Short mmCIF file of C-alpha atoms in Angstrom, two decimals:
data_model
loop_
_atom_site.label_atom_id
_atom_site.label_comp_id
_atom_site.label_asym_id
_atom_site.label_seq_id
_atom_site.Cartn_x
_atom_site.Cartn_y
_atom_site.Cartn_z
CA MET A 1 37.01 131.50 214.99
CA GLN A 2 38.13 135.08 214.42
CA ARG A 3 39.52 135.86 210.96
CA TYR A 4 41.77 138.62 209.68
CA PHE A 5 42.57 139.89 206.20
CA ILE A 6 46.32 140.26 205.95
CA PRO A 7 48.02 142.27 203.15
CA LYS A 8 50.31 140.49 200.68
CA GLU A 9 53.54 141.94 202.07
CA ASN A 10 52.86 140.38 205.49
CA TRP A 11 52.92 136.81 204.16
CA GLN A 12 56.39 135.30 204.40
CA ASP A 13 56.75 131.65 203.39
CA ASN A 14 54.77 129.76 206.07
CA GLN A 15 54.38 132.70 208.42
CA VAL A 16 51.95 135.59 208.68
CA ILE A 17 52.80 138.86 210.42
CA ILE A 18 49.89 140.81 211.95
CA THR A 19 50.36 144.53 212.62
CA ASP A 20 48.50 147.82 213.17
CA ASP A 21 44.73 147.65 213.86
CA ASP A 22 44.64 143.86 213.48
CA TYR A 23 47.46 143.57 216.03
CA HIS A 24 45.43 145.66 218.47
CA HIS A 25 42.36 143.49 217.90
CA VAL A 26 44.24 140.21 218.36
CA VAL A 27 46.16 141.29 221.47
CA ASN A 28 43.98 143.84 223.26
CA VAL A 29 40.43 142.96 222.19
CA MET A 30 40.47 139.19 221.72
CA ARG A 31 43.26 138.67 224.29
CA LYS A 32 44.88 135.98 222.16
CA GLN A 33 48.02 134.27 223.43
CA GLU A 34 50.81 132.17 221.97
CA GLY A 35 49.43 128.82 220.86
CA ASN A 36 45.95 130.16 220.08
CA GLN A 37 44.57 129.73 216.58
CA ILE A 38 43.01 132.28 214.24
CA ILE A 39 42.09 132.39 210.55
CA CYS A 40 44.14 134.55 208.19
CA CYS A 41 43.01 135.42 204.65
CA ASN A 42 45.28 136.55 201.84
CA PRO A 43 44.40 138.91 198.94
CA ASN A 44 43.85 135.92 196.63
CA GLY A 45 40.76 134.84 198.55
CA GLN A 46 42.45 131.95 200.36
CA ALA A 47 41.90 131.36 204.08
CA PHE A 48 44.25 129.47 206.40
CA TYR A 49 44.21 128.17 209.94
CA CYS A 50 47.13 129.82 211.71
CA GLU A 51 48.68 129.39 215.15
CA ILE A 52 50.15 132.30 217.04
CA ASN A 53 53.88 131.71 217.40
CA SER A 54 54.99 134.92 219.14
CA ILE A 55 53.66 138.29 220.29
CA ASN A 56 55.78 141.41 220.83
CA GLU A 57 55.00 145.10 221.24
CA LYS A 58 54.29 145.70 217.54
CA GLN A 59 53.39 142.47 215.82
CA VAL A 60 51.92 139.01 216.09
CA VAL A 61 53.74 136.25 214.20
CA CYS A 62 51.66 133.23 213.18
CA ASN A 63 52.56 129.89 211.64
CA VAL A 64 50.37 128.71 208.76
CA LEU A 65 48.85 125.31 209.55
CA GLU A 66 46.48 124.42 206.71
CA GLU A 67 44.21 125.95 204.10
CA LEU A 68 40.48 126.03 204.70
CA GLU A 69 38.14 124.53 202.13
CA GLU A 70 35.26 126.97 202.02
CA ASN A 71 32.80 128.31 199.50
CA ASN A 72 31.26 131.43 200.95
CA GLU A 73 31.27 133.89 198.03
CA LEU A 74 28.34 134.57 195.71
CA PRO A 75 28.69 132.61 192.45
CA ILE A 76 28.21 135.89 190.56
CA HIS A 77 30.18 139.13 190.95
CA VAL A 78 27.83 141.97 191.85
CA THR A 79 28.99 145.58 191.67
CA ILE A 80 26.71 147.99 193.52
CA ALA A 81 26.91 151.50 192.08
CA HIS A 82 25.00 153.79 194.42
CA GLY A 83 24.11 157.45 194.17
CA LEU A 84 25.58 159.46 197.05
CA PRO A 85 22.92 159.60 199.80
CA LYS A 86 22.63 161.98 202.73
CA GLY A 87 24.15 161.44 206.16
CA ASP A 88 25.90 158.20 207.05
CA LYS A 89 23.71 155.92 204.92
CA LEU A 90 26.70 154.75 202.87
CA ASP A 91 28.17 153.20 206.02
CA LEU A 92 25.09 151.01 206.44
CA ILE A 93 24.88 150.21 202.72
CA VAL A 94 28.50 149.05 202.50
CA GLN A 95 28.39 147.11 205.77
CA LYS A 96 25.21 145.16 205.03
CA SER A 97 25.95 144.73 201.31
CA THR A 98 29.31 143.22 202.24
CA GLU A 99 27.60 140.75 204.57
CA LEU A 100 25.24 139.82 201.72
CA GLY A 101 28.00 139.11 199.19
CA MET A 102 28.63 142.33 197.25
CA GLY A 103 31.72 142.15 195.01
CA ASP A 104 32.55 145.84 194.44
CA PHE A 105 31.09 149.17 195.51
CA VAL A 106 31.09 152.40 193.50
CA PRO A 107 29.81 155.70 194.94
CA LEU A 108 28.09 157.69 192.19
CA GLN A 109 27.77 161.46 191.87
CA MET A 110 24.32 161.71 190.29
CA ASP A 111 22.01 164.49 189.16
CA ARG A 112 19.86 164.27 192.27
CA SER A 113 22.62 163.67 194.79
CA ILE A 114 22.37 166.38 197.41
CA VAL A 115 25.75 165.40 198.85
CA LYS A 116 28.85 166.64 197.03
CA TRP A 117 32.31 165.18 197.69
CA ASP A 118 35.41 167.27 197.18
CA HIS A 119 38.78 165.47 196.94
CA LYS A 120 39.60 165.76 200.64
CA LYS A 121 36.18 164.56 201.76
CA GLU A 122 36.21 161.74 199.24
CA GLN A 123 39.53 160.33 200.46
CA LYS A 124 38.33 160.42 204.07
CA LYS A 125 35.04 158.73 203.17
CA LEU A 126 36.71 156.03 201.08
CA LEU A 127 39.09 155.12 203.90
CA ARG A 128 36.15 154.75 206.26
CA LEU A 129 34.16 152.64 203.79
CA LYS A 130 37.15 150.36 203.18
CA LYS A 131 37.52 149.84 206.92
CA ILE A 132 33.80 149.04 207.22
CA ALA A 133 34.00 146.57 204.32
CA LYS A 134 37.01 144.82 205.88
CA GLU A 135 35.37 144.46 209.28
CA ALA A 136 32.09 143.27 207.72
CA SER A 137 33.98 140.68 205.65
CA GLU A 138 35.69 139.37 208.78
CA GLN A 139 32.43 139.26 210.73
CA SER A 140 30.55 137.43 207.96
CA HIS A 141 33.42 134.97 207.31
CA ARG A 142 33.97 135.97 203.72
CA SER A 143 37.09 135.06 201.76
CA ARG A 144 37.38 138.44 200.04
CA ILE A 145 36.89 142.09 200.90
CA PRO A 146 34.74 144.01 198.41
CA ALA A 147 36.71 146.64 196.49
CA ILE A 148 35.62 150.19 197.32
CA GLN A 149 36.20 152.25 194.20
CA GLY A 150 36.55 156.00 193.89
CA LYS A 151 33.63 158.30 193.14
CA GLN A 152 32.40 158.14 189.55
CA THR A 153 29.54 159.22 187.30
CA ILE A 154 27.39 156.75 185.38
CA HIS A 155 29.22 157.85 182.22
CA THR A 156 32.72 157.08 183.49
CA LEU A 157 31.50 153.89 185.16
CA LEU A 158 30.18 152.40 181.93
CA GLN A 159 33.11 153.66 179.88
CA ASN A 160 35.81 152.21 182.12
CA GLN A 161 34.35 148.83 183.08
CA GLU A 162 32.64 145.92 181.33
CA PHE A 163 29.72 143.94 182.73
CA ASP A 164 27.70 140.99 181.49
CA MET A 165 24.51 142.71 182.59
CA CYS A 166 23.60 146.16 183.86
CA LEU A 167 20.46 146.51 185.97
CA VAL A 168 18.91 149.82 187.03
CA ALA A 169 16.61 149.89 190.03
CA SER A 170 13.90 152.37 189.09
CA GLU A 171 10.13 152.48 189.41
CA TYR A 172 9.96 154.98 186.53
CA LEU A 173 10.41 154.63 182.77
CA THR A 174 11.44 157.24 180.21
CA LYS A 175 9.48 157.92 177.04
CA ASP A 176 11.96 155.72 175.16
CA GLN A 177 11.23 152.70 177.32
CA SER A 178 8.16 150.57 176.69
CA SER A 179 8.52 148.02 179.46
CA GLN A 180 10.17 147.21 182.73
CA SER A 181 11.36 143.79 183.87
CA SER A 182 10.61 142.19 187.17
CA PHE A 183 13.69 141.34 189.15
CA ARG A 184 12.86 137.64 188.76
CA GLN A 185 12.87 137.95 184.96
CA ALA A 186 16.27 139.61 185.08
CA ILE A 187 17.72 137.02 187.45
CA ASP A 188 16.64 134.20 185.14
CA LYS A 189 18.99 135.63 182.50
CA ILE A 190 22.06 135.59 184.79
CA SER A 191 24.51 132.70 184.80
CA PRO A 192 27.06 131.79 187.51
CA GLY A 193 30.40 133.51 187.00
CA GLN A 194 28.96 136.60 185.33
CA LYS A 195 29.67 140.21 186.31
CA ILE A 196 26.52 142.15 187.19
CA LEU A 197 26.23 145.90 187.69
CA LEU A 198 23.32 147.19 189.78
CA ILE A 199 22.77 150.95 189.69
CA ILE A 200 20.72 152.57 192.45
CA GLY A 201 19.90 156.25 192.68
CA PRO A 202 20.07 158.56 195.72
CA GLU A 203 17.01 159.66 197.71
CA GLY A 204 15.46 161.46 194.75
CA GLY A 205 16.04 158.60 192.34
CA LEU A 206 17.52 158.84 188.86
CA SER A 207 16.84 161.80 186.59
CA GLU A 208 15.16 161.28 183.20
CA GLU A 209 18.44 162.20 181.52
CA GLU A 210 20.28 159.48 183.46
CA LEU A 211 17.59 156.90 182.71
CA SER A 212 17.72 157.76 179.01
CA PHE A 213 21.51 157.42 178.93
CA LEU A 214 21.39 154.07 180.71
CA HIS A 215 18.68 152.88 178.32
CA GLU A 216 20.93 153.82 175.38
CA GLN A 217 23.74 151.79 176.96
CA GLY A 218 21.55 148.69 177.10
CA CYS A 219 20.91 148.73 180.84
CA LEU A 220 17.78 146.93 181.97
CA PRO A 221 15.31 148.80 184.23
CA ILE A 222 13.91 146.59 186.98
CA ARG A 223 11.47 146.94 189.84
CA LEU A 224 12.35 145.60 193.26
CA GLY A 225 9.01 144.37 194.55
CA ALA A 226 5.64 146.10 194.73
CA ARG A 227 6.67 148.76 197.25
CA ILE A 228 8.86 151.85 196.96
CA LEU A 229 12.08 151.20 198.87
CA ARG A 230 14.38 153.66 200.56
CA THR A 231 17.69 154.13 198.79
CA GLU A 232 19.58 152.25 201.51
CA THR A 233 17.11 149.33 201.38
CA ALA A 234 17.28 148.69 197.63
CA PRO A 235 20.76 147.09 197.45
CA LEU A 236 19.98 144.88 200.45
CA TYR A 237 16.77 143.66 198.83
CA ALA A 238 18.60 142.90 195.57
CA LEU A 239 21.53 141.10 197.15
CA SER A 240 19.26 139.06 199.41
CA ALA A 241 17.24 137.94 196.40
CA LEU A 242 20.39 137.05 194.43
CA SER A 243 21.80 135.14 197.38
CA PHE A 244 18.61 133.14 197.83
CA TYR A 245 18.29 132.40 194.11
CA PHE A 246 21.90 131.32 193.47
CA GLU A 247 22.87 129.84 196.85
CA GLU A 248 19.64 128.34 198.16
CA TRP A 249 16.87 127.89 195.61
CA ARG A 250 18.89 127.06 192.49
CA CYS A 251 21.07 124.52 194.29
CA GLU A 252 17.93 122.54 195.19
CA VAL A 253 16.23 122.42 191.78
#
């Protein structure tokens, strides 16, 4: 059943009002009619069966029937902080990472990022990424839409937010680092409910200065398998492994 994420202001008692792009999708794409049912999600992560009560030229009004009992979010909150890559790779990264359970996404301006965002370009890109995350959340039947944060540096990211664990995907070590953990070793230290930050560099990887700073901040360098992954593949590998470990393997042992 098709689901839609409806903003807080469009929930009125036991009714939901659907407008704008969602209205177009309900009426013109899905061809829904009065009496049909859809799923509406609120910003609190709750999902409800709803029945279409009326359709006019600008809005669809639905009656709330009952709340769904579902558990489709990762038991840990994973923030992907990704160095700005070339082209439209961020679109793919956000779309697939959303399907795999990402909690938040932070674009990073890093030393080896070829792409540079000015304010105008950033706002346009963020709007597009938010739209992609919303559509991917609906398609994958999630209860929440990942938050797409504004562009940051690794310094501002670690200053402004707190995480239970910070992981850095890098096949290289600095002179200050004596060892690197396997991803499995890192996962074993994570408990359900924790907030995890995963930092991934752009095409050229992280600079030695960035790796040294992250080491000083207590971030743990990890390797993602035996092969060198493309920048857009790394978050998908990590999220897939976390999903399997916490949602499939751990629930059976």
